[in-house]
Amino acid sequence: MTDREIDQKLVEQAQAGDKRAFGMLVAKYQRKLARLVGRLVRDPAEAEDVTQEAFIKAYRALSAFRGDSAFYTWLYRIGVNTAKNYLVAQGRRVPTQTTVDNEDAENFEDGTLLRDVNTPEAELMSRQIVETVNASMEALPEELRTAIRLREIEGLSYEEIATLMNCPIGTVRSRIFRAREAIAERLRPQLDVSKDRRW
Amino acid sequence: MNREHLSALMDGELDPSLEPAMLTRMKEEGELARIWNEYHLIGDVLRERGIGNVCVGERVARALEAEPTVLAPRRSRAVTGPTRWLAVAAAVAAVAVSTWTLQRAEVPSGQRMASNDVPAAATPAVPVVHAAEADPYVAMHRQWSPLSGFQTVDYAADTVASR
């Protein structure tokens, strides 16, 4: 199953009445959507409210989602429209021609802009998360670090990674999993502390 | 093992036979749902995506409790991937076999042999039968023709009368 197919499966389950399936999609895309919304609605608290509203709108409109486009592409448009409507309702200026309008959802990758709109406390927490992940990566054995880098950053399939690393696909699967677990292990204390702070 | 399966599922690399059970467990077990979120966070950080202090998941979940449950009518799933091409190939093959069978049935046996690639010298001599002589014979034995599977009607009244 491809990433898109996993999303489609979760969408179908949500369309059949399973709200938890939609919750998995929220967990997956909340940071990406919030970053998008944050580019239009600069205030961090407002951006989070608008992100939540966009997810609720998406849920309400889910029965109309046919799967012709990727779920995130569809969610991206809802996010942009929700943010613009929010600005109009607030009597604030809506950017007439934004970079957001000109981008396609799949290639929306700039991570620095949301940091600009974070509060100092949130910015500190974000930086700590990044530092922990980066430090965990550096501490990984070489074969684990290479495997997860090829997967998460280069976007290669397990088969391609197996060819590059000259090992069986099962080994690639195990290495990527162990890398994620090692990073998550070091991240959990921070996430637990910040849980009440909306992580 | 479940976590490793979850990791593979995220990457679209889980054995398809394990996917339905994994998706179900992921939703039912809070621990797996938490790990799903953590793994995605790690991926987002590594790709330098937005890593702001965003966690609207719980807020959305609470808001959804007040929402009426979405119940979209089931759509028939479009046949895609290898299954689609197998279906197309099967349809083409069926048409080809039907056409070939009908053509064989319609072409006189003498013509069929003539169209073979066997050298003419190796072809056994076919006795020449004039059409006028053959017609009553064919009419009398049409039930043995390759088309006998189809219901046929004999319009040659004189032939029927002469039986």
mmCIF file of C-alpha atoms in Angstrom:
data_model
loop_
_atom_site.group_PDB
_atom_site.id
_atom_site.type_symbol
_atom_site.label_atom_id
_atom_site.label_comp_id
_atom_site.label_asym_id
_atom_site.label_seq_id
_atom_site.Cartn_x
_atom_site.Cartn_y
_atom_site.Cartn_z
ATOM 1 C CA MET A 1 0.000 0.000 0.000
ATOM 2 C CA THR A 2 1.354 3.395 -0.915
ATOM 3 C CA ASP A 3 1.111 6.400 1.368
ATOM 4 C CA ARG A 4 -1.850 7.652 -0.634
ATOM 5 C CA GLU A 5 -3.551 4.271 -0.446
ATOM 6 C CA ILE A 6 -3.135 4.202 3.334
ATOM 7 C CA ASP A 7 -4.795 7.618 3.498
ATOM 8 C CA GLN A 8 -7.569 6.441 1.200
ATOM 9 C CA LYS A 9 -8.139 3.395 3.389
ATOM 10 C CA LEU A 10 -8.421 5.578 6.484
ATOM 11 C CA VAL A 11 -10.752 7.948 4.618
ATOM 12 C CA GLU A 12 -13.010 5.060 3.621
ATOM 13 C CA GLN A 13 -13.128 3.847 7.203
ATOM 14 C CA ALA A 14 -13.964 7.355 8.382
ATOM 15 C CA GLN A 15 -16.638 7.596 5.685
ATOM 16 C CA ALA A 16 -18.099 4.405 7.085
ATOM 17 C CA GLY A 17 -18.472 6.100 10.459
ATOM 18 C CA ASP A 18 -15.136 5.384 12.144
ATOM 19 C CA LYS A 19 -14.021 8.660 13.710
ATOM 20 C CA ARG A 20 -10.780 7.098 14.999
ATOM 21 C CA ALA A 21 -9.648 6.573 11.417
ATOM 22 C CA PHE A 22 -10.050 10.287 10.817
ATOM 23 C CA GLY A 23 -8.079 10.862 14.026
ATOM 24 C CA MET A 24 -5.142 8.965 12.508
ATOM 25 C CA LEU A 25 -5.221 11.329 9.538
ATOM 26 C CA VAL A 26 -5.288 14.319 11.879
ATOM 27 C CA ALA A 27 -2.260 12.959 13.756
ATOM 28 C CA LYS A 28 -0.443 12.533 10.468
ATOM 29 C CA TYR A 29 -1.152 15.896 8.900
ATOM 30 C CA GLN A 30 -1.677 18.307 11.799
ATOM 31 C CA ARG A 31 1.824 19.805 11.657
ATOM 32 C CA LYS A 32 1.825 20.139 7.905
ATOM 33 C CA LEU A 33 -1.610 21.775 7.823
ATOM 34 C CA ALA A 34 -0.836 24.059 10.771
ATOM 35 C CA ARG A 35 2.284 25.254 9.021
ATOM 36 C CA LEU A 36 0.267 26.034 5.912
ATOM 37 C CA VAL A 37 -2.405 27.897 7.883
ATOM 38 C CA GLY A 38 0.281 29.735 9.852
ATOM 39 C CA ARG A 39 1.493 31.335 6.671
ATOM 40 C CA LEU A 40 -1.855 33.067 6.248
ATOM 41 C CA VAL A 41 -2.964 33.540 9.840
ATOM 42 C CA ARG A 42 0.122 34.795 11.582
ATOM 43 C CA ASP A 43 -1.015 34.583 15.178
ATOM 44 C CA PRO A 44 -0.050 31.119 16.526
ATOM 45 C CA ALA A 45 -3.119 30.633 18.716
ATOM 46 C CA GLU A 46 -5.408 31.695 15.884
ATOM 47 C CA ALA A 47 -3.534 29.484 13.441
ATOM 48 C CA GLU A 48 -4.139 26.517 15.683
ATOM 49 C CA ASP A 49 -7.839 27.343 15.977
ATOM 50 C CA VAL A 50 -8.110 27.657 12.211
ATOM 51 C CA THR A 51 -6.257 24.372 11.753
ATOM 52 C CA GLN A 52 -8.737 22.675 14.044
ATOM 53 C CA GLU A 53 -11.630 24.264 12.173
ATOM 54 C CA ALA A 54 -10.192 23.089 8.871
ATOM 55 C CA PHE A 55 -10.051 19.514 10.128
ATOM 56 C CA ILE A 56 -13.637 19.711 11.343
ATOM 57 C CA LYS A 57 -14.735 21.109 7.974
ATOM 58 C CA ALA A 58 -12.863 18.320 6.252
ATOM 59 C CA TYR A 59 -14.648 15.777 8.413
ATOM 60 C CA ARG A 60 -18.031 17.279 7.612
ATOM 61 C CA ALA A 61 -17.253 17.239 3.905
ATOM 62 C CA LEU A 62 -15.714 13.787 3.965
ATOM 63 C CA SER A 63 -18.685 12.107 2.324
ATOM 64 C CA ALA A 64 -18.010 14.253 -0.753
ATOM 65 C CA PHE A 65 -14.365 13.192 -0.986
ATOM 66 C CA ARG A 66 -14.160 10.751 -3.865
ATOM 67 C CA GLY A 67 -10.463 9.994 -3.804
ATOM 68 C CA ASP A 68 -9.802 11.565 -7.220
ATOM 69 C CA SER A 69 -6.967 13.533 -5.638
ATOM 70 C CA ALA A 70 -4.735 12.695 -2.716
ATOM 71 C CA PHE A 71 -6.331 13.284 0.665
ATOM 72 C CA TYR A 72 -3.747 15.910 1.599
ATOM 73 C CA THR A 73 -4.276 17.839 -1.641
ATOM 74 C CA TRP A 74 -7.967 18.029 -0.777
ATOM 75 C CA LEU A 75 -7.208 18.951 2.852
ATOM 76 C CA TYR A 76 -4.746 21.615 1.680
ATOM 77 C CA ARG A 77 -7.477 23.459 -0.231
ATOM 78 C CA ILE A 78 -9.811 23.284 2.759
ATOM 79 C CA GLY A 79 -7.011 24.662 4.950
ATOM 80 C CA VAL A 80 -6.334 27.587 2.618
ATOM 81 C CA ASN A 81 -10.036 28.425 2.242
ATOM 82 C CA THR A 82 -10.670 28.170 5.973
ATOM 83 C CA ALA A 83 -7.766 30.497 6.704
ATOM 84 C CA LYS A 84 -8.916 33.035 4.113
ATOM 85 C CA ASN A 85 -12.504 32.929 5.366
ATOM 86 C CA TYR A 86 -11.234 33.424 8.876
ATOM 87 C CA LEU A 87 -9.322 36.541 7.857
ATOM 88 C CA VAL A 88 -12.372 37.916 6.027
ATOM 89 C CA ALA A 89 -14.582 37.278 9.041
ATOM 90 C CA GLN A 90 -12.084 39.116 11.194
ATOM 91 C CA GLY A 91 -12.144 42.030 8.781
ATOM 92 C CA ARG A 92 -8.497 41.521 8.036
ATOM 93 C CA ARG A 93 -6.780 41.748 4.723
ATOM 94 C CA VAL A 94 -6.635 38.532 2.778
ATOM 95 C CA PRO A 95 -3.531 38.160 0.644
ATOM 96 C CA THR A 96 -4.837 38.365 -2.910
ATOM 97 C CA GLN A 97 -2.054 36.393 -4.475
ATOM 98 C CA THR A 98 -0.074 34.362 -1.993
ATOM 99 C CA THR A 99 2.700 31.910 -2.515
ATOM 100 C CA VAL A 100 0.346 29.419 -0.929
ATOM 101 C CA ASP A 101 -2.030 29.795 -3.883
ATOM 102 C CA ASN A 102 0.743 29.108 -6.319
ATOM 103 C CA GLU A 103 2.138 26.057 -4.606
ATOM 104 C CA ASP A 104 0.928 22.583 -5.024
ATOM 105 C CA ALA A 105 0.056 20.754 -1.855
ATOM 106 C CA GLU A 106 2.567 17.971 -2.272
ATOM 107 C CA ASN A 107 5.554 20.267 -2.546
ATOM 108 C CA PHE A 108 4.694 22.503 0.320
ATOM 109 C CA GLU A 109 7.797 21.963 2.419
ATOM 110 C CA ASP A 110 9.150 25.160 3.920
ATOM 111 C CA GLY A 111 9.436 24.513 7.625
ATOM 112 C CA THR A 112 10.930 27.780 8.731
ATOM 113 C CA LEU A 113 7.865 29.920 8.423
ATOM 114 C CA LEU A 114 5.817 28.369 11.168
ATOM 115 C CA ARG A 115 8.718 28.910 13.527
ATOM 116 C CA ASP A 116 8.429 32.588 12.711
ATOM 117 C CA VAL A 117 4.910 32.686 14.043
ATOM 118 C CA ASN A 118 5.553 30.579 17.133
ATOM 119 C CA THR A 119 5.553 32.124 20.558
ATOM 120 C CA PRO A 120 8.981 32.221 22.245
ATOM 121 C CA GLU A 121 8.018 29.284 24.461
ATOM 122 C CA ALA A 122 6.755 27.255 21.532
ATOM 123 C CA GLU A 123 9.822 28.189 19.562
ATOM 124 C CA LEU A 124 12.033 26.908 22.364
ATOM 125 C CA MET A 125 10.134 23.633 22.503
ATOM 126 C CA SER A 126 10.344 23.237 18.743
ATOM 127 C CA ARG A 127 14.067 23.817 18.863
ATOM 128 C CA GLN A 128 14.471 21.246 21.621
ATOM 129 C CA ILE A 129 12.570 18.674 19.624
ATOM 130 C CA VAL A 130 14.746 19.315 16.590
ATOM 131 C CA GLU A 131 17.912 19.124 18.643
ATOM 132 C CA THR A 132 16.850 15.853 20.232
ATOM 133 C CA VAL A 133 16.002 14.298 16.890
ATOM 134 C CA ASN A 134 19.262 15.471 15.353
ATOM 135 C CA ALA A 135 21.312 14.302 18.346
ATOM 136 C CA SER A 136 19.535 10.943 18.260
ATOM 137 C CA MET A 137 20.332 10.622 14.568
ATOM 138 C CA GLU A 138 24.007 11.276 15.193
ATOM 139 C CA ALA A 139 24.063 8.680 17.962
ATOM 140 C CA LEU A 140 22.589 5.986 15.747
ATOM 141 C CA PRO A 141 24.781 3.216 14.356
ATOM 142 C CA GLU A 142 25.777 4.031 10.811
ATOM 143 C CA GLU A 143 23.535 1.405 9.168
ATOM 144 C CA LEU A 144 20.440 2.617 11.033
ATOM 145 C CA ARG A 145 21.188 6.271 10.298
ATOM 146 C CA THR A 146 21.688 5.580 6.613
ATOM 147 C CA ALA A 147 18.529 3.497 6.355
ATOM 148 C CA ILE A 148 16.219 6.074 7.941
ATOM 149 C CA ARG A 149 17.846 8.935 6.076
ATOM 150 C CA LEU A 150 17.317 7.205 2.740
ATOM 151 C CA ARG A 151 13.699 6.574 3.669
ATOM 152 C CA GLU A 152 12.603 9.808 5.328
ATOM 153 C CA ILE A 153 14.748 12.353 3.516
ATOM 154 C CA GLU A 154 15.429 10.742 0.153
ATOM 155 C CA GLY A 155 12.041 9.022 0.017
ATOM 156 C CA LEU A 156 13.409 5.745 -1.328
ATOM 157 C CA SER A 157 11.458 2.495 -1.174
ATOM 158 C CA TYR A 158 12.686 -0.421 0.939
ATOM 159 C CA GLU A 159 13.695 -2.235 -2.219
ATOM 160 C CA GLU A 160 15.808 0.693 -3.404
ATOM 161 C CA ILE A 161 17.411 1.024 0.021
ATOM 162 C CA ALA A 162 18.125 -2.720 0.093
ATOM 163 C CA THR A 163 19.902 -2.416 -3.246
ATOM 164 C CA LEU A 164 21.928 0.591 -2.104
ATOM 165 C CA MET A 165 22.849 -0.958 1.241
ATOM 166 C CA ASN A 166 23.331 -4.409 -0.228
ATOM 167 C CA CYS A 167 21.116 -6.177 2.276
ATOM 168 C CA PRO A 168 17.727 -7.951 2.305
ATOM 169 C CA ILE A 169 14.512 -5.923 2.423
ATOM 170 C CA GLY A 170 13.691 -7.436 5.810
ATOM 171 C CA THR A 171 16.905 -5.973 7.181
ATOM 172 C CA VAL A 172 15.979 -2.554 5.798
ATOM 173 C CA ARG A 173 12.557 -2.763 7.458
ATOM 174 C CA SER A 174 14.177 -3.705 10.764
ATOM 175 C CA ARG A 175 16.814 -0.955 10.551
ATOM 176 C CA ILE A 176 14.292 1.767 9.831
ATOM 177 C CA PHE A 177 12.085 0.583 12.669
ATOM 178 C CA ARG A 178 15.009 0.427 15.129
ATOM 179 C CA ALA A 179 16.119 3.904 14.094
ATOM 180 C CA ARG A 180 12.631 5.316 14.676
ATOM 181 C CA GLU A 181 12.376 3.593 18.025
ATOM 182 C CA ALA A 182 15.775 4.858 19.151
ATOM 183 C CA ILE A 183 14.858 8.445 18.249
ATOM 184 C CA ALA A 184 11.379 8.172 19.748
ATOM 185 C CA GLU A 185 12.860 6.772 22.956
ATOM 186 C CA ARG A 186 14.895 9.923 23.467
ATOM 187 C CA LEU A 187 12.029 12.127 22.376
ATOM 188 C CA ARG A 188 9.337 10.712 24.670
ATOM 189 C CA PRO A 189 10.346 12.488 27.876
ATOM 190 C CA GLN A 190 10.111 15.803 26.056
ATOM 191 C CA LEU A 191 6.792 14.917 24.457
ATOM 192 C CA ASP A 192 5.375 13.819 27.811
ATOM 193 C CA VAL A 193 6.445 17.082 29.429
ATOM 194 C CA SER A 194 5.016 19.117 26.607
ATOM 195 C CA LYS A 195 1.844 17.057 26.233
ATOM 196 C CA ASP A 196 -0.089 19.578 28.263
ATOM 197 C CA ARG A 197 1.382 22.256 26.081
ATOM 198 C CA ARG A 198 -0.404 21.000 23.023
ATOM 199 C CA TRP A 199 2.219 18.681 21.484
ATOM 200 C CA MET B 1 6.602 -6.738 16.278
ATOM 201 C CA ASN B 2 3.491 -4.571 16.124
ATOM 202 C CA ARG B 3 5.592 -1.456 16.209
ATOM 203 C CA GLU B 4 7.755 -2.754 13.393
ATOM 204 C CA HIS B 5 4.609 -3.482 11.410
ATOM 205 C CA LEU B 6 3.381 0.033 12.133
ATOM 206 C CA SER B 7 6.697 1.447 10.933
ATOM 207 C CA ALA B 8 6.430 -0.564 7.714
ATOM 208 C CA LEU B 9 2.776 0.444 7.250
ATOM 209 C CA MET B 10 3.743 4.109 7.482
ATOM 210 C CA ASP B 11 6.172 3.553 4.653
ATOM 211 C CA GLY B 12 3.661 1.605 2.584
ATOM 212 C CA GLU B 13 5.844 -1.472 2.899
ATOM 213 C CA LEU B 14 3.769 -3.759 5.113
ATOM 214 C CA ASP B 15 2.710 -7.158 3.800
ATOM 215 C CA PRO B 16 -0.764 -6.478 2.309
ATOM 216 C CA SER B 17 -2.219 -9.445 4.176
ATOM 217 C CA LEU B 18 -1.315 -7.780 7.473
ATOM 218 C CA GLU B 19 -2.623 -4.319 6.610
ATOM 219 C CA PRO B 20 -6.299 -4.619 7.595
ATOM 220 C CA ALA B 21 -5.486 -6.063 11.025
ATOM 221 C CA MET B 22 -2.791 -3.462 11.573
ATOM 222 C CA LEU B 23 -5.084 -0.574 10.659
ATOM 223 C CA THR B 24 -7.696 -1.911 13.062
ATOM 224 C CA ARG B 25 -5.225 -2.362 15.927
ATOM 225 C CA MET B 26 -3.721 1.029 15.309
ATOM 226 C CA LYS B 27 -7.098 2.636 15.903
ATOM 227 C CA GLU B 28 -8.044 0.478 18.862
ATOM 228 C CA GLU B 29 -4.789 0.585 20.795
ATOM 229 C CA GLY B 30 -3.886 3.979 22.176
ATOM 230 C CA GLU B 31 -0.235 2.976 22.409
ATOM 231 C CA LEU B 32 0.015 2.338 18.675
ATOM 232 C CA ALA B 33 -1.860 5.569 17.906
ATOM 233 C CA ARG B 34 0.663 7.463 20.036
ATOM 234 C CA ILE B 35 3.571 5.806 18.233
ATOM 235 C CA TRP B 36 1.974 6.600 14.863
ATOM 236 C CA ASN B 37 2.037 10.257 15.901
ATOM 237 C CA GLU B 38 5.641 10.054 17.181
ATOM 238 C CA TYR B 39 6.952 8.398 14.034
ATOM 239 C CA HIS B 40 5.280 11.038 11.881
ATOM 240 C CA LEU B 41 6.732 13.776 14.066
ATOM 241 C CA ILE B 42 10.212 12.297 13.608
ATOM 242 C CA GLY B 43 9.685 12.147 9.858
ATOM 243 C CA ASP B 44 8.496 15.754 9.782
ATOM 244 C CA VAL B 45 11.543 16.913 11.758
ATOM 245 C CA LEU B 46 13.946 14.987 9.536
ATOM 246 C CA ARG B 47 12.390 16.525 6.460
ATOM 247 C CA GLU B 48 12.438 19.906 8.215
ATOM 248 C CA ARG B 49 8.733 20.253 7.845
ATOM 249 C CA GLY B 50 6.694 22.344 10.203
ATOM 250 C CA ILE B 51 7.477 21.313 13.721
ATOM 251 C CA GLY B 52 5.651 23.993 15.597
ATOM 252 C CA ASN B 53 3.975 23.097 18.846
ATOM 253 C CA VAL B 54 0.940 21.811 17.088
ATOM 254 C CA CYS B 55 -1.179 19.097 18.517
ATOM 255 C CA VAL B 56 -4.709 19.700 17.451
ATOM 256 C CA GLY B 57 -5.385 15.972 17.425
ATOM 257 C CA GLU B 58 -7.004 15.834 20.854
ATOM 258 C CA ARG B 59 -8.929 19.042 20.295
ATOM 259 C CA VAL B 60 -10.237 17.771 16.964
ATOM 260 C CA ALA B 61 -11.168 14.444 18.579
ATOM 261 C CA ARG B 62 -13.153 16.263 21.271
ATOM 262 C CA ALA B 63 -14.850 18.444 18.669
ATOM 263 C CA LEU B 64 -15.704 15.389 16.562
ATOM 264 C CA GLU B 65 -17.548 13.840 19.495
ATOM 265 C CA ALA B 66 -20.188 16.512 19.005
ATOM 266 C CA GLU B 67 -20.284 15.963 15.260
ATOM 267 C CA PRO B 68 -22.806 13.633 13.661
ATOM 268 C CA THR B 69 -21.030 10.568 12.355
ATOM 269 C CA VAL B 70 -20.225 10.704 8.667
ATOM 270 C CA LEU B 71 -21.815 7.880 6.769
ATOM 271 C CA ALA B 72 -20.970 8.144 3.101
ATOM 272 C CA PRO B 73 -22.670 5.730 0.708
ATOM 273 C CA ARG B 74 -20.347 2.947 -0.287
ATOM 274 C CA ARG B 75 -18.912 3.279 -3.736
ATOM 275 C CA SER B 76 -18.041 0.340 -5.852
ATOM 276 C CA ARG B 77 -14.278 0.222 -5.854
ATOM 277 C CA ALA B 78 -12.713 0.819 -9.231
ATOM 278 C CA VAL B 79 -10.629 -2.091 -10.428
ATOM 279 C CA THR B 80 -7.064 -0.904 -10.553
ATOM 280 C CA GLY B 81 -3.543 -2.196 -10.854
ATOM 281 C CA PRO B 82 -2.711 -5.711 -12.100
ATOM 282 C CA THR B 83 -6.288 -6.899 -11.670
ATOM 283 C CA ARG B 84 -7.446 -4.278 -14.159
ATOM 284 C CA TRP B 85 -4.944 -5.396 -16.792
ATOM 285 C CA LEU B 86 -5.756 -9.040 -16.182
ATOM 286 C CA ALA B 87 -9.419 -8.266 -16.786
ATOM 287 C CA VAL B 88 -8.583 -6.393 -20.005
ATOM 288 C CA ALA B 89 -6.320 -9.213 -21.187
ATOM 289 C CA ALA B 90 -8.986 -11.802 -20.410
ATOM 290 C CA ALA B 91 -11.600 -9.826 -22.341
ATOM 291 C CA VAL B 92 -9.297 -9.451 -25.358
ATOM 292 C CA ALA B 93 -8.439 -13.145 -25.247
ATOM 293 C CA ALA B 94 -12.114 -14.094 -25.066
ATOM 294 C CA VAL B 95 -12.932 -11.937 -28.096
ATOM 295 C CA ALA B 96 -9.957 -13.320 -30.024
ATOM 296 C CA VAL B 97 -10.873 -16.947 -29.287
ATOM 297 C CA SER B 98 -14.526 -16.349 -30.202
ATOM 298 C CA THR B 99 -13.572 -14.642 -33.460
ATOM 299 C CA TRP B 100 -11.085 -17.344 -34.361
ATOM 300 C CA THR B 101 -13.608 -20.098 -33.631
ATOM 301 C CA LEU B 102 -16.284 -18.451 -35.724
ATOM 302 C CA GLN B 103 -13.888 -17.828 -38.580
ATOM 303 C CA ARG B 104 -12.818 -21.459 -38.498
ATOM 304 C CA ALA B 105 -16.430 -22.480 -38.559
ATOM 305 C CA GLU B 106 -17.269 -20.229 -41.489
ATOM 306 C CA VAL B 107 -14.259 -20.916 -43.661
ATOM 307 C CA PRO B 108 -14.546 -24.092 -45.744
ATOM 308 C CA SER B 109 -12.098 -26.750 -44.686
ATOM 309 C CA GLY B 110 -10.340 -26.632 -48.018
ATOM 310 C CA GLN B 111 -9.519 -22.935 -47.563
ATOM 311 C CA ARG B 112 -8.298 -23.517 -44.008
ATOM 312 C CA MET B 113 -5.821 -26.096 -45.201
ATOM 313 C CA ALA B 114 -4.723 -23.841 -48.027
ATOM 314 C CA SER B 115 -3.963 -21.079 -45.588
ATOM 315 C CA ASN B 116 -1.627 -23.241 -43.544
ATOM 316 C CA ASP B 117 2.086 -22.689 -43.854
ATOM 317 C CA VAL B 118 2.684 -26.293 -44.828
ATOM 318 C CA PRO B 119 4.345 -26.450 -48.226
ATOM 319 C CA ALA B 120 1.943 -27.204 -50.990
ATOM 320 C CA ALA B 121 3.831 -30.351 -51.933
ATOM 321 C CA ALA B 122 3.255 -31.830 -48.487
ATOM 322 C CA THR B 123 -0.447 -31.142 -48.545
ATOM 323 C CA PRO B 124 -2.508 -34.248 -49.244
ATOM 324 C CA ALA B 125 -4.611 -34.004 -52.313
ATOM 325 C CA VAL B 126 -8.134 -32.869 -51.637
ATOM 326 C CA PRO B 127 -10.748 -34.413 -53.854
ATOM 327 C CA VAL B 128 -12.514 -31.765 -55.841
ATOM 328 C CA VAL B 129 -16.211 -31.692 -55.140
ATOM 329 C CA HIS B 130 -18.417 -29.408 -57.140
ATOM 330 C CA ALA B 131 -20.775 -27.199 -55.224
ATOM 331 C CA ALA B 132 -23.829 -28.590 -56.868
ATOM 332 C CA GLU B 133 -22.920 -32.065 -55.681
ATOM 333 C CA ALA B 134 -21.991 -30.953 -52.219
ATOM 334 C CA ASP B 135 -25.052 -28.890 -51.315
ATOM 335 C CA PRO B 136 -27.463 -31.764 -50.563
ATOM 336 C CA TYR B 137 -24.729 -33.539 -48.602
ATOM 337 C CA VAL B 138 -23.948 -30.462 -46.511
ATOM 338 C CA ALA B 139 -27.612 -29.799 -45.927
ATOM 339 C CA MET B 140 -28.195 -33.344 -44.723
ATOM 340 C CA HIS B 141 -25.246 -33.250 -42.340
ATOM 341 C CA ARG B 142 -25.319 -29.711 -41.070
ATOM 342 C CA GLN B 143 -25.906 -30.962 -37.528
ATOM 343 C CA TRP B 144 -22.260 -32.125 -37.619
ATOM 344 C CA SER B 145 -20.970 -28.727 -38.551
ATOM 345 C CA PRO B 146 -18.833 -26.747 -36.042
ATOM 346 C CA LEU B 147 -21.769 -24.435 -35.653
ATOM 347 C CA SER B 148 -23.972 -27.240 -34.360
ATOM 348 C CA GLY B 149 -23.754 -25.681 -30.921
ATOM 349 C CA PHE B 150 -25.929 -22.914 -32.278
ATOM 350 C CA GLN B 151 -29.527 -23.441 -33.155
ATOM 351 C CA THR B 152 -29.777 -23.320 -36.939
ATOM 352 C CA VAL B 153 -32.681 -23.004 -39.291
ATOM 353 C CA ASP B 154 -32.729 -24.609 -42.661
ATOM 354 C CA TYR B 155 -34.249 -22.281 -45.230
ATOM 355 C CA ALA B 156 -33.714 -24.625 -48.158
ATOM 356 C CA ALA B 157 -37.233 -25.922 -48.427
ATOM 357 C CA ASP B 158 -36.430 -28.189 -51.325
ATOM 358 C CA THR B 159 -33.631 -29.877 -49.372
ATOM 359 C CA VAL B 160 -35.887 -30.452 -46.361
ATOM 360 C CA ALA B 161 -38.587 -31.801 -48.594
ATOM 361 C CA SER B 162 -36.160 -34.186 -50.210
ATOM 362 C CA ARG B 163 -35.019 -35.710 -46.851
#
